Each structure stands twice: as C-alpha cells, then as structure tokens.
mmCIF file of C-alpha atoms in Angstrom:
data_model
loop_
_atom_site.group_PDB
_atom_site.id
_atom_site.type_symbol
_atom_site.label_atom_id
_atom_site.label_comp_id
_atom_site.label_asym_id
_atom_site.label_seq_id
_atom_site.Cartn_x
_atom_site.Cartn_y
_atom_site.Cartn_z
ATOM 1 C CA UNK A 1 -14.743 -23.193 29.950
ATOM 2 C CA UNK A 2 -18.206 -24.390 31.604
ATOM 3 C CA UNK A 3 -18.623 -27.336 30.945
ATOM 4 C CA UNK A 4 -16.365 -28.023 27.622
ATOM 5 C CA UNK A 5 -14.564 -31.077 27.604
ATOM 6 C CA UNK A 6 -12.423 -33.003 25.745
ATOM 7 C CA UNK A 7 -14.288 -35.888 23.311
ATOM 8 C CA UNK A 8 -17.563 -34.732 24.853
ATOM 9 C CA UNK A 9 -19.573 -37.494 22.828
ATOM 10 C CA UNK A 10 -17.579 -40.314 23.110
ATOM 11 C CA UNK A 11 -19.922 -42.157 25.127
ATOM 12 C CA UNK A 12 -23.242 -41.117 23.074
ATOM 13 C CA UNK A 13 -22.045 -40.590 19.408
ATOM 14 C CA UNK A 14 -17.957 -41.915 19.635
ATOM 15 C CA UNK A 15 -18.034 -41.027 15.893
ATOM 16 C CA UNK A 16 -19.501 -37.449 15.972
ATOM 17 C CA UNK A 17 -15.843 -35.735 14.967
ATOM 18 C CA UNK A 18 -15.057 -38.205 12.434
ATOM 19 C CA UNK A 19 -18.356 -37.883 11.029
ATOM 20 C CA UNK A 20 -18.154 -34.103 10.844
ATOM 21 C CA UNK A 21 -14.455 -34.286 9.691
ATOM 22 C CA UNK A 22 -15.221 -36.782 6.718
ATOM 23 C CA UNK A 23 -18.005 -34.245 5.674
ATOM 24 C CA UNK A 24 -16.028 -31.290 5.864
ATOM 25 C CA UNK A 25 -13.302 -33.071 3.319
ATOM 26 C CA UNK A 26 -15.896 -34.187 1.251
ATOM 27 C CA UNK A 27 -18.281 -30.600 0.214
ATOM 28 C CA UNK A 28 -14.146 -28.987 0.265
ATOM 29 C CA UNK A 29 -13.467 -31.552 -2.707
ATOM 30 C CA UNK A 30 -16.894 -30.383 -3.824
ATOM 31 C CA UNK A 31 -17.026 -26.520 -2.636
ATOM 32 C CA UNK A 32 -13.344 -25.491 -1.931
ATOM 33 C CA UNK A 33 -14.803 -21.898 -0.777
ATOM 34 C CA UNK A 34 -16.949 -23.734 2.355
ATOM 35 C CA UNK A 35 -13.494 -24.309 3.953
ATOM 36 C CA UNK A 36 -13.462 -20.409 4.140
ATOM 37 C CA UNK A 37 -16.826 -20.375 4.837
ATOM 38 C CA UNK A 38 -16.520 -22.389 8.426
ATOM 39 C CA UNK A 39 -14.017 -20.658 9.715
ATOM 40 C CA UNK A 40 -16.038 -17.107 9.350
ATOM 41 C CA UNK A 41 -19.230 -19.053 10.332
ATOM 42 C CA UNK A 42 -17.081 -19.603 13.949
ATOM 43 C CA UNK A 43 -16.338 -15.991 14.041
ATOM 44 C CA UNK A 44 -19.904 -14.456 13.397
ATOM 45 C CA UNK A 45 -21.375 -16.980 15.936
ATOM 46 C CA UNK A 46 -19.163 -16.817 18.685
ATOM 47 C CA UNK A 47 -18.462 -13.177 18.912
ATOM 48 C CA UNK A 48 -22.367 -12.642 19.183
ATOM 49 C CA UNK A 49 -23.005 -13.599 22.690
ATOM 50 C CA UNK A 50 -21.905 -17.053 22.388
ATOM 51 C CA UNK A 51 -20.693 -19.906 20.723
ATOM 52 C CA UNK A 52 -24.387 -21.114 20.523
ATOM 53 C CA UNK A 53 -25.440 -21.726 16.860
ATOM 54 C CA UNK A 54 -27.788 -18.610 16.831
ATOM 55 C CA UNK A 55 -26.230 -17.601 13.536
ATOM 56 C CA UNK A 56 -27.787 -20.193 11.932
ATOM 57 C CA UNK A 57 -31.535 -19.497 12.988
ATOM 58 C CA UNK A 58 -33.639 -18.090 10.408
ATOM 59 C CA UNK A 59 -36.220 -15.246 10.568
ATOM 60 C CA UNK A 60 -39.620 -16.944 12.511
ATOM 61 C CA UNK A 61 -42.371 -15.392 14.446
ATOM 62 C CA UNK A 62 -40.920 -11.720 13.672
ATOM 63 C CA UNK A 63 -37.473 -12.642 15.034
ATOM 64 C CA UNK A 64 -35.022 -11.535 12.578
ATOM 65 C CA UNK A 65 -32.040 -14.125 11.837
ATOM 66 C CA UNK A 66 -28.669 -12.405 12.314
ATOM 67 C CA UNK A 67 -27.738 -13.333 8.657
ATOM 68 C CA UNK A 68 -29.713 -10.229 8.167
ATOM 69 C CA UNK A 69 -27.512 -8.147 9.506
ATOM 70 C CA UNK A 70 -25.250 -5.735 7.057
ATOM 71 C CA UNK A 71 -22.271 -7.797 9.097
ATOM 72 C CA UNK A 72 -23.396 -10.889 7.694
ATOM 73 C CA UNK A 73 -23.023 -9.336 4.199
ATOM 74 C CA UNK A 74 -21.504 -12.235 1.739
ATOM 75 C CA UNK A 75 -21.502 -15.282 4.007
ATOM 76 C CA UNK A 76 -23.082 -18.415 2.466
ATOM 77 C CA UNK A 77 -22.366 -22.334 2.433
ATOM 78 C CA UNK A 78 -25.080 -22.602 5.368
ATOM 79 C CA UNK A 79 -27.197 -25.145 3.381
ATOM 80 C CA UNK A 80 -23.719 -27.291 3.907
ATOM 81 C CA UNK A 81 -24.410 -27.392 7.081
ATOM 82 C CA UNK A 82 -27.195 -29.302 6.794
ATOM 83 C CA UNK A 83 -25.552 -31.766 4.985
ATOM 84 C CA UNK A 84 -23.399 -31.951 7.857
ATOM 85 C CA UNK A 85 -25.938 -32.309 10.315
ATOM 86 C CA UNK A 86 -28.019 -34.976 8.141
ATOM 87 C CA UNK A 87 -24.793 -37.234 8.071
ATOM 88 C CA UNK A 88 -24.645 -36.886 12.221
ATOM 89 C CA UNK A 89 -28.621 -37.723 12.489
ATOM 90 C CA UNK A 90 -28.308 -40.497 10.403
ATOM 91 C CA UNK A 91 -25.412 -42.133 12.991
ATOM 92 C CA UNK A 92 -26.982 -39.822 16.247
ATOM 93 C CA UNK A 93 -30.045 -38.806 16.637
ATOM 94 C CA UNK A 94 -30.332 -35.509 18.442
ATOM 95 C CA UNK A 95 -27.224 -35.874 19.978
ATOM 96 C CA UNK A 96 -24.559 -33.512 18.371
ATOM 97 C CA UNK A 97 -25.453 -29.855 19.037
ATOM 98 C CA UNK A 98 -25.086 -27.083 15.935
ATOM 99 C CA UNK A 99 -22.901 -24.696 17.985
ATOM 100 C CA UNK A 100 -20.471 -28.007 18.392
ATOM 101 C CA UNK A 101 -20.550 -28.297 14.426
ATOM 102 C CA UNK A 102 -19.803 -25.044 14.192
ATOM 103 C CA UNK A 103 -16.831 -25.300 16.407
ATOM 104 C CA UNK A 104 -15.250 -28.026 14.978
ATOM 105 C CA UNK A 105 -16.323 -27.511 11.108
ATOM 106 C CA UNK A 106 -13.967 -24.440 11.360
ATOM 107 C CA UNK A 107 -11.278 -26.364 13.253
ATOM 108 C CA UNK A 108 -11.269 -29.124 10.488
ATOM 109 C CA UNK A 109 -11.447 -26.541 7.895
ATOM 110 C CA UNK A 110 -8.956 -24.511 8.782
ATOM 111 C CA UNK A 111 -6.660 -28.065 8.370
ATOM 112 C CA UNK A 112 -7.574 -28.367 4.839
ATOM 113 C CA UNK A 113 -6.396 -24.448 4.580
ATOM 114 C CA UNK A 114 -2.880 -25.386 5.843
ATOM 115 C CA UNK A 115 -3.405 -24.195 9.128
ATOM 116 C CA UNK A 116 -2.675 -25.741 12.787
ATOM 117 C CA UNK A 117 -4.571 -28.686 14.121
ATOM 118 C CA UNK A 118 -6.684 -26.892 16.873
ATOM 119 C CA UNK A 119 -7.800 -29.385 20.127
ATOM 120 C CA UNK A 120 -11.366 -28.059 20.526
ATOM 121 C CA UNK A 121 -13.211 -29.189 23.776
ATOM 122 C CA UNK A 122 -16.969 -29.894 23.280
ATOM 123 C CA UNK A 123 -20.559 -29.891 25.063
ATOM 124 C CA UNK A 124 -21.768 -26.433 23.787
ATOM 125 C CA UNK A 125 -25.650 -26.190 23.544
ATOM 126 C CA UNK A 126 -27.765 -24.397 21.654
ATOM 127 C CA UNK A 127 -29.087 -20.875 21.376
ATOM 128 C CA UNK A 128 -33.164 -20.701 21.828
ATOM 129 C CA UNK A 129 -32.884 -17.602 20.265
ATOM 130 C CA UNK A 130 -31.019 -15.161 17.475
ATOM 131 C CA UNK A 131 -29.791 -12.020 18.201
ATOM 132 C CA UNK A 132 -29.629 -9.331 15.414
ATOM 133 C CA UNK A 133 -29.470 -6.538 17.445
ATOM 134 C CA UNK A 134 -26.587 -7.200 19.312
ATOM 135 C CA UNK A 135 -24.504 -8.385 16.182
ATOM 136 C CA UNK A 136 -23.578 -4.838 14.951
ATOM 137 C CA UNK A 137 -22.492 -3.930 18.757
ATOM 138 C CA UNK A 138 -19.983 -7.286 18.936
ATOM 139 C CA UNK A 139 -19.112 -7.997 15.038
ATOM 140 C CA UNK A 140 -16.242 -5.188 13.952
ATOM 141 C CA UNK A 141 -17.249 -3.866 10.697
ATOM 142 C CA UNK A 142 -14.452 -3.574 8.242
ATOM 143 C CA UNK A 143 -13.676 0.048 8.685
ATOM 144 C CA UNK A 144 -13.393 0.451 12.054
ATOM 145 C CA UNK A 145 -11.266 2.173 13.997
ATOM 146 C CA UNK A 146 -8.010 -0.310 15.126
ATOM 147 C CA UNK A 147 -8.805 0.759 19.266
ATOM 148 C CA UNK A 148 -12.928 -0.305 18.589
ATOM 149 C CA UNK A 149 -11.581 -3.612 17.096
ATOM 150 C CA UNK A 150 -9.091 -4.243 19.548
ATOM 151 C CA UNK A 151 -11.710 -2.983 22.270
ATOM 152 C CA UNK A 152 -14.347 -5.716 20.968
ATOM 153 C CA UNK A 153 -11.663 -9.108 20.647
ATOM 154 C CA UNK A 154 -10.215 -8.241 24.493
ATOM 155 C CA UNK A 155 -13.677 -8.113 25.819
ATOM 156 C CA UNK A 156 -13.901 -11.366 25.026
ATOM 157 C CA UNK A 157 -10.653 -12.266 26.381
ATOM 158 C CA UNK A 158 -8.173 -12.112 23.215
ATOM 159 C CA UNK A 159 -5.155 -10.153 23.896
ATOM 160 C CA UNK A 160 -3.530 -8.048 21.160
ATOM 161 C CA UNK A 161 -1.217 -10.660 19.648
ATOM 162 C CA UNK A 162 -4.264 -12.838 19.387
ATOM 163 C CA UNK A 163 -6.022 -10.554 17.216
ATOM 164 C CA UNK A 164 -3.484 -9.832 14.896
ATOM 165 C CA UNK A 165 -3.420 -13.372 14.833
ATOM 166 C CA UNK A 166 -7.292 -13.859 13.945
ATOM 167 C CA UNK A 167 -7.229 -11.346 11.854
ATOM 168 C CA UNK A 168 -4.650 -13.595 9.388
ATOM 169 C CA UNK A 169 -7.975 -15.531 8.562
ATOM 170 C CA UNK A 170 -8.082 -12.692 5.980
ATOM 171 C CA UNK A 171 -5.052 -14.681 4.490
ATOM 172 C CA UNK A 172 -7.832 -16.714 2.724
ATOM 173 C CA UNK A 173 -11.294 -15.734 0.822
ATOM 174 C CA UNK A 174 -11.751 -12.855 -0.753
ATOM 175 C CA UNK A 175 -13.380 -9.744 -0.674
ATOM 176 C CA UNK A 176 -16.615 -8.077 -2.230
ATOM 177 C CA UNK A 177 -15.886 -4.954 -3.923
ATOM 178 C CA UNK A 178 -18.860 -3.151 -2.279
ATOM 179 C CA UNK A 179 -16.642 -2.837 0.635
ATOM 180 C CA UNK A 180 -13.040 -1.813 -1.473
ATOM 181 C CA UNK A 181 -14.608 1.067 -3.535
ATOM 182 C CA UNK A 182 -14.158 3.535 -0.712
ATOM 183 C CA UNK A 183 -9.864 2.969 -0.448
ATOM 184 C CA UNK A 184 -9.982 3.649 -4.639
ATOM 185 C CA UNK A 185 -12.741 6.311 -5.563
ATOM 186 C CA UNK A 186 -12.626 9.032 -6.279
ATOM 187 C CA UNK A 187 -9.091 8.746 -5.270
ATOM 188 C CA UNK A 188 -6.754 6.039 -4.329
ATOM 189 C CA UNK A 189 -6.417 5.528 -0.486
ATOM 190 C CA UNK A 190 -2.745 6.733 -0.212
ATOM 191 C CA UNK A 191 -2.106 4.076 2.341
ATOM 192 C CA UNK A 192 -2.566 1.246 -0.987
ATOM 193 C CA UNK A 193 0.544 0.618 -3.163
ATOM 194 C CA UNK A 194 -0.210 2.586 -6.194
ATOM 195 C CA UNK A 195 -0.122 -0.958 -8.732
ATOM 196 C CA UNK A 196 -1.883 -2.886 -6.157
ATOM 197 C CA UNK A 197 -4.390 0.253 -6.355
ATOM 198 C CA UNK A 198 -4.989 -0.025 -10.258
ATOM 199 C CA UNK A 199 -4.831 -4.146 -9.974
ATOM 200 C CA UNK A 200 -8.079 -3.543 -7.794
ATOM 201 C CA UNK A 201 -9.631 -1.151 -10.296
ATOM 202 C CA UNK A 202 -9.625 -3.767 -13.031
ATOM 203 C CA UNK A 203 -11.535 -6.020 -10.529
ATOM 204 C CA UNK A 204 -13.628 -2.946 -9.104
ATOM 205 C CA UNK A 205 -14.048 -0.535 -12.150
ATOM 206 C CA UNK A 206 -17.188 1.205 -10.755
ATOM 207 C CA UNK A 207 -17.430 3.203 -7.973
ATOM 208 C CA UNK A 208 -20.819 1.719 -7.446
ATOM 209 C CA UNK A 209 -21.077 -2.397 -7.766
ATOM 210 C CA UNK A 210 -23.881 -3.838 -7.718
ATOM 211 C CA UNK A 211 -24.036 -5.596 -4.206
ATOM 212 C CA UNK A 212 -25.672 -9.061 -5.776
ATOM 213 C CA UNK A 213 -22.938 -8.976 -8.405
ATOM 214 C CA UNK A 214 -19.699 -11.568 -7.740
ATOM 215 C CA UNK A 215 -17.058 -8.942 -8.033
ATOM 216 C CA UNK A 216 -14.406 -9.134 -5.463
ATOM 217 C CA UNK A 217 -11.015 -9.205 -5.216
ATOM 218 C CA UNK A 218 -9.018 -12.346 -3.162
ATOM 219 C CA UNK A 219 -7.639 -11.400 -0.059
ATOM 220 C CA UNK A 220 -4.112 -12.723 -0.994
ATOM 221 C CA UNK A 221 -2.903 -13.119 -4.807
ATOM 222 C CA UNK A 222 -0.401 -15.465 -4.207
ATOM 223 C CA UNK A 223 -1.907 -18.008 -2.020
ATOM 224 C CA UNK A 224 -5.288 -17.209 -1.778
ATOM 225 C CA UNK A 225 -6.572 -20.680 -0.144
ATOM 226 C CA UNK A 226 -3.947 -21.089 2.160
ATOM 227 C CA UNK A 227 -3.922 -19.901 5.435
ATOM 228 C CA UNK A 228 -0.559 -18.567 5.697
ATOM 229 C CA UNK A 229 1.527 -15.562 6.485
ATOM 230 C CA UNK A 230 1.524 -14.010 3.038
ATOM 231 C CA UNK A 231 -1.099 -11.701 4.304
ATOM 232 C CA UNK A 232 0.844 -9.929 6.430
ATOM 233 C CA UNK A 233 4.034 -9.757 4.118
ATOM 234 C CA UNK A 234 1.313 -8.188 2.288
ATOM 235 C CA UNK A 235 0.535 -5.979 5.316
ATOM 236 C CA UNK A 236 4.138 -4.676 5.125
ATOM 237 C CA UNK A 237 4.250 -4.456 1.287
ATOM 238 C CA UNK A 238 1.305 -2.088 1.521
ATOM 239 C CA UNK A 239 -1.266 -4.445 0.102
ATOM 240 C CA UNK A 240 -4.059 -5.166 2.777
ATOM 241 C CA UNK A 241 -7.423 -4.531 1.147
ATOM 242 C CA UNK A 242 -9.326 -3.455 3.915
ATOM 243 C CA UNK A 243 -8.974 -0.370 6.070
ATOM 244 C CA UNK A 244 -8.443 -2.670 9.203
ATOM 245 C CA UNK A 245 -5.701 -4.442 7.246
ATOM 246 C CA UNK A 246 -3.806 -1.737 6.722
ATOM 247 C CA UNK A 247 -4.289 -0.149 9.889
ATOM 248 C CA UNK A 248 -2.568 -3.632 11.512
ATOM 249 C CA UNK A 249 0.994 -2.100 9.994
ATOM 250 C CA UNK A 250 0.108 1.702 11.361
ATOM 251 C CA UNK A 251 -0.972 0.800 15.001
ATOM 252 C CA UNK A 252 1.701 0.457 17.436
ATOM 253 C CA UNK A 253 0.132 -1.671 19.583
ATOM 254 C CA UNK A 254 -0.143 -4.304 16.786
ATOM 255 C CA UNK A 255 2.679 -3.316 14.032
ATOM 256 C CA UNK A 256 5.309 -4.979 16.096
ATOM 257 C CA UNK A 257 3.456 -8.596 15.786
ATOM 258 C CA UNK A 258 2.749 -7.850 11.973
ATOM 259 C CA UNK A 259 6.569 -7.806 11.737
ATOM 260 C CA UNK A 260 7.207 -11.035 13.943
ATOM 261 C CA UNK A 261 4.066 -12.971 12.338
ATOM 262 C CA UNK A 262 5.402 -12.364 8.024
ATOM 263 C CA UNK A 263 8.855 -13.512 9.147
ATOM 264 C CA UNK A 264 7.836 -16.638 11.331
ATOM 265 C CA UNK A 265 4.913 -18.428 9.726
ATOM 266 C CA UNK A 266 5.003 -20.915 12.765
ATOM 267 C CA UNK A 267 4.689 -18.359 15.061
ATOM 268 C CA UNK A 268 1.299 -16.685 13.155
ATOM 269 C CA UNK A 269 -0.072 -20.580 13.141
ATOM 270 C CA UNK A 270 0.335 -20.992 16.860
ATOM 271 C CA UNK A 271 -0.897 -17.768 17.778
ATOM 272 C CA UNK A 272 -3.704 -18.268 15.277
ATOM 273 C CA UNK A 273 -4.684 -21.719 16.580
ATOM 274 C CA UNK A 274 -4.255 -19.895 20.588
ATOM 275 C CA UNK A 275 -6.915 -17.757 19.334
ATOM 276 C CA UNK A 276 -9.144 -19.535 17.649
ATOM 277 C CA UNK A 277 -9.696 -22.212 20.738
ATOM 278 C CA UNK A 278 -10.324 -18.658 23.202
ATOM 279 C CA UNK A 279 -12.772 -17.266 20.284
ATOM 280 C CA UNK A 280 -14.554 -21.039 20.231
ATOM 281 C CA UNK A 281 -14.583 -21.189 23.819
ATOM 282 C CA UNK A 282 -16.142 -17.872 24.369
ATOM 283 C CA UNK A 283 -19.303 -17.695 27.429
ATOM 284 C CA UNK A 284 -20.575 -21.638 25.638
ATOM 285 C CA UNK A 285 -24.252 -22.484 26.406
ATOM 286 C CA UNK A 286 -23.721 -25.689 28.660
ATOM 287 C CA UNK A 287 -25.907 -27.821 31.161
ATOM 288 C CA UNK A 288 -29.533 -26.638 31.281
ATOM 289 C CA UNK A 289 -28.809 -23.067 29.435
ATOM 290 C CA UNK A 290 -29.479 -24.096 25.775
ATOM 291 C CA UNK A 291 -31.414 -26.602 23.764
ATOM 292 C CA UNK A 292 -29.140 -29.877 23.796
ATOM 293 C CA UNK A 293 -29.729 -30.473 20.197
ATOM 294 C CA UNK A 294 -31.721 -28.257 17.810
ATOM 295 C CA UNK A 295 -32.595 -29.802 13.962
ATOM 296 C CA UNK A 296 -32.220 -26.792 12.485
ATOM 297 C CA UNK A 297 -34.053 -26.884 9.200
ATOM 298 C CA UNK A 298 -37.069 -28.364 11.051
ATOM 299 C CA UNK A 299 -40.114 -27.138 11.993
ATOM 300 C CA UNK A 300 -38.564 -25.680 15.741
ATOM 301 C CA UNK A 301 -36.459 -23.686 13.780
ATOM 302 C CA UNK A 302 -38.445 -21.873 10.920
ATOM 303 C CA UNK A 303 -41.855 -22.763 10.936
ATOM 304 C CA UNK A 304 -44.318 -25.964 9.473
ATOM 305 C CA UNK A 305 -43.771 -26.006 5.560
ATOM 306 C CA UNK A 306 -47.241 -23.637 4.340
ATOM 307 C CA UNK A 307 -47.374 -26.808 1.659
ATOM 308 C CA UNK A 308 -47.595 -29.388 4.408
ATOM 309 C CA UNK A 309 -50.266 -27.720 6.501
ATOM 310 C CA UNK A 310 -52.024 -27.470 3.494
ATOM 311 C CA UNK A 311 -51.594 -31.182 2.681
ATOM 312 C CA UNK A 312 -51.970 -32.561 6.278
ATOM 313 C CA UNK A 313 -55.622 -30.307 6.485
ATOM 314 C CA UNK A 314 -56.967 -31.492 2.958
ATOM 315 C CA UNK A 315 -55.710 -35.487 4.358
ATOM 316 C CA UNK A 316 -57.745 -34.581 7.618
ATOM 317 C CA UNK A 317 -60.882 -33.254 5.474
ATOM 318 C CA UNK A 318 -60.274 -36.372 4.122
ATOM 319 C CA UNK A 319 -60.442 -38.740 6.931
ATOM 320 C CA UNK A 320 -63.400 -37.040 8.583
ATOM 321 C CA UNK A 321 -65.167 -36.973 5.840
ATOM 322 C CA UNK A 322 -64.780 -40.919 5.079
ATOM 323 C CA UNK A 323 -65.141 -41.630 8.980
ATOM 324 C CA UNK A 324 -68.438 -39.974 8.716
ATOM 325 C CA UNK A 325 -70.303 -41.458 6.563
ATOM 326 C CA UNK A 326 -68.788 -45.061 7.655
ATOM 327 C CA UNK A 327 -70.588 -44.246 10.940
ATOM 328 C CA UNK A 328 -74.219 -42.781 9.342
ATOM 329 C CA UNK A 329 -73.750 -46.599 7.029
ATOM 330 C CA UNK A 330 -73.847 -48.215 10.440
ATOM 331 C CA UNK A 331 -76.323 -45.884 12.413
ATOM 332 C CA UNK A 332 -79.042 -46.861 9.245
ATOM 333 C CA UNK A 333 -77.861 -50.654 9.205
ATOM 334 C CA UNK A 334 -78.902 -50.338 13.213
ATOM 335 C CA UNK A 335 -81.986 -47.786 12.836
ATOM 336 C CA UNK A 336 -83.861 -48.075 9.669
ATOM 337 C CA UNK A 337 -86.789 -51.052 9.308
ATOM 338 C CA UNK A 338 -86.073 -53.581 6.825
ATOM 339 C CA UNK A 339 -86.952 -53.158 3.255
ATOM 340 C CA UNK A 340 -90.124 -54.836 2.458
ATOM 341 C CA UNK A 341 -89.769 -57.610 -0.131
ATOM 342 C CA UNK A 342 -91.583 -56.901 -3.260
ATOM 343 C CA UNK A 343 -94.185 -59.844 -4.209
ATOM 344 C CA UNK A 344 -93.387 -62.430 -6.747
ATOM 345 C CA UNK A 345 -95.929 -62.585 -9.175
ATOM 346 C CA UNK A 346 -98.097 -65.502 -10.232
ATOM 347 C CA UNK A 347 -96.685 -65.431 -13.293
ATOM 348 C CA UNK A 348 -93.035 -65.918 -11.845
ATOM 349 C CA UNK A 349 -93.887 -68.458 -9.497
ATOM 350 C CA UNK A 350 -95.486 -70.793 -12.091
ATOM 351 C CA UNK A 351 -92.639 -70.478 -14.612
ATOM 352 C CA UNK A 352 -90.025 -71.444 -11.678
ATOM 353 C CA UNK A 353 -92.653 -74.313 -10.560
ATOM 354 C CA UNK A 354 -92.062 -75.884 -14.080
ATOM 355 C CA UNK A 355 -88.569 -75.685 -14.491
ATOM 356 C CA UNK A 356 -88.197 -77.627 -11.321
ATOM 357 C CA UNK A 357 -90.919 -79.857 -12.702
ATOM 358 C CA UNK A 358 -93.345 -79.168 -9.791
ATOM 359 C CA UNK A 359 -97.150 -78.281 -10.805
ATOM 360 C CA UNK A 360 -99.548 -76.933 -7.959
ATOM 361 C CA UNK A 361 -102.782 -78.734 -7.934
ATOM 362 C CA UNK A 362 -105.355 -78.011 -10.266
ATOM 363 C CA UNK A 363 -102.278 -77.047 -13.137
#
C-alpha cells in the first residue's frame, strides 16, 4: 500500500532487518515476554490511524501519549525499543523509521512464538503527532460487543476470518486480573467451565485487584508462549478468558472459523500471517506525510532533559563570565597609563654600585 515496498532500505541501510532481527532474538533470550510485547505494540499502533509509530510518543507540550489511554492498560517493553533503535543508529543514522521497527519487531517476534514467517513491505514514516483521543474509538476494549469488534477490524479492511485469526494472538501472554474479575464475581460467568472458573479464582481471589499488582492469569495453560491453536481448542472447551473470547464460539458469523482454525493449526497460521501483513499495512505514512526518521527518546520527542538546560545555562554563565573579564584585561592593557616606577633609593643604588665593584666619584 502507498508506497511500501519490498527491502525498502537496501540501498541506504542493506542491514536494517538483520539488525532489528538479531535484536529482537537477543532481549527474547533476555525478556521472553517482549516477544509478546511486539506483536501487541503492532496492534495498538496500527489500528490508531496508522501504522506510524505514534504509540510510542510520550506526553510533551500538553499532548497526551496514547500509552495513557485505559486501552493501553499493561503494555510495557517500550524501553526495548530503544535498544533496538540504538543498535540501527549505530549502523544508520536516521535512516530506519520507528513505525518500520514496529512492523517488523512484531513480524520477527511472532517467529520466535512459533508462528508464520510474515513478508512485510517497508517505507512507513513517522507520525508528527499522538493521538489519544481517537484510540478508545479504533482500539476494541475487551468486553465489547462481537458486531463493534468485527465493525472496527473490517473498517480497516480485515474480513471476518481475519479477525478470528488476529484475535489467536491471545494464544500467547496473559491477562491482568483487573479485567477477569467481572466473568467470576459475584458469580461465575456461566459461559466459563465451572473448574476453569475456580482455577482463575486462585489466581484472582479478590473481586478488587489492585491494578499495579502482577496478578494475571496466562491466556493459554498449556502453551502459553506459543502462538498456536490451543486457544481456540480452548474456545470450544469453554475456556477463553475474556468476554470477546468466548463470544468467538457464540457468534455465528465467526464460530464456524473457531471450529476450522482448533482442528487445522496451518490454516489459523496462514490466516494469522494474511492478517497481520493487512493490519501492518493499514493507511502507512509514506513520501512527504511523516517525519522520515524520528529518534524517539530525543529531545523532538519529549522535551530537553530539565538537568541539561540547567547544566548547559550554568556552562554559559560560565563562559560569559570568563569572556568578560578576558576582554576588560585587554581594554586596561590598551587604556590605562603606565604605572610609574617607584625611585630607587640612594641607599640601593650604592650597595648595587659595590657589588659590581663600581664607586661614583667622590665615594
């Protein structure tokens, strides 16, 4: 779409998607969870707007960051990004756009997952600009209704099996239990298999968990880093932990690819990777409609450091201080008589008269 292409940087950075592949490998060793973490970072950016890297703009000048948002709840691993980015700068300069690192940190993640290897074009630019107030009106929440979900994927040109599809990234990660609690008090959610129901109330024993607290439940018990179809044999086993899980299985317009998708995992990995490349592609920022490269964790994106102004001002002080009075030192050199010399004495000159063995007449 646009201007996309295939191997985009060959000419000006040939290793960019090595770079960003060897880096991906390297903080999942680390960090298995940013793995996870990529492939929802592609979703939150590109269903806001565009695939443009505004998710990853913090709050400056009063414009909120869309990690604000109540959509963005439990997302994390963007400081990885960096380290991404810092490995590209050090090869390429300004040359390898955020929204492409986006794009293609999911792609390579999702391999490490046991997903498909997804062909991603490239050439995206990035966003000036974030938009939190359009990320509640694009981002489905987690209780939505199934036609609102479906309603918000196909206006961005992701037909139904596509979505169910998508929607099997829940095979991996887990979920917080501020958003479970509703589906088990005060009473179970009859749609949840009554032992699945108590398994979650040992991991969610309070109606009311403390949001900054790390109690969640993984999406899938079995394989919960692989991106597989165990999720929806979970579907059809009555064990989806969110309401739009669930609701996959009770839908007709989706229930019959549920079915297909837990008996063919082949057939959930190439609709998956199908949907992934239209989600990455969606409305990209190309030619002159973005910034070609944006740093950002410098100073474009969130401000001068308030301990570096206050160090480059006290340096400045500094200077003109030392400038200054190097300038009044030459002004007086220039202005200012000579000092007078003070007299020698008779006394003086007599004493130096004999030690050179001189006498003035008359001595």
């Amino acid at each position: 779409k646009g201007d996309l292409q295939l191997n985009y940087y060959a000419q000006s950075c040939p290793n960019a998607e090595e770079i960003i592949k060897q880096q991906v490998i390297k903080l999942y060793n680390k960090h298995g969870n940013t793995a996870v973490s990529w492939v929802r970072n592609l979703f939150h950016d590109c269903m806001v707007k565009s695939c443009d890297a505004s998710l990853l703009l913090e709050t400056v000048n009063g414009i909120e960051s869309e990690q604000k948002s109540d959509r963005s709840f439990g997302m994390r691993n963007f400081k990885y990004v960096k380290t991404i980015k810092d490995a590209l700068e050090q090869e390429c300069p300004r040359t390898v756009s955020c929204a492409d690192i986006v794009s293609l940190s999911a792609r390579d993640g999702i391999v490490l997952l046991g997903g498909p290897r997804i062909e991603m074009k490239t050439g995206r630019k990035d966003s000036k600009r974030s938009y939190l107030s359009e990320v509640e009106n694009t981002i489905p929440n987690h209780n939505d209704s199934m036609e609102l979900v479906l309603s918000r994927f196909q206006s961005i040109g992701i037909d139904t099996q596509g979505i169910v599809a998508l929607l099997g990234a829940h095979s991996v990660g887990r979920v917080h239990c501020v958003n479970l609690v509703h589906r088990l008090y005060p009473t179970v959610d009859p749609t949840l298999d009554p032992d699945y129901a108590e398994y979650l109330k040992g991991r969610c024993p309070t109606p009311d968990p403390d949001p900054e607290a790390v109690l969640y439940s993984r999406n899938d018990r079995e394989t919960p880093m692989i991106l597989d179809n165990m999720y929806y044999k979970n579907l059809l086993k009555h064990k989806g932990l969110l309401v739009i899980d669930q609701q996959l299985t009770s839908d007709p317009t989706t229930s019959p690819f549920v079915e297909k998708m837990a008996a063919d995992n082949g057939y959930f990995h190439d609709q998956f990777a199908r949907a992934v490349l239209l989600l990455s592609e969606n409305n990209p920022l190309t030619g002159d409609e973005g910034e070609g490269n944006k740093i950002i964790y410098e100073t474009e994106a969130k401000g001068l450091n308030p301990g570096l102004i206050v160090l480059l001002v006290v340096l400045g002080l500094l200077l003109i201080f030392l400038v200054g009075n190097y300038v009044l030192y030459l002004y007086a050199q220039k202005t200012l008589p000579p000092r007078k010399k003070k007299p020698v004495s008779k006394k003086k000159m007599k004493r130096e008269r004999l030690k050179q063995g001189v006498s003035a007449p008359g001595e």
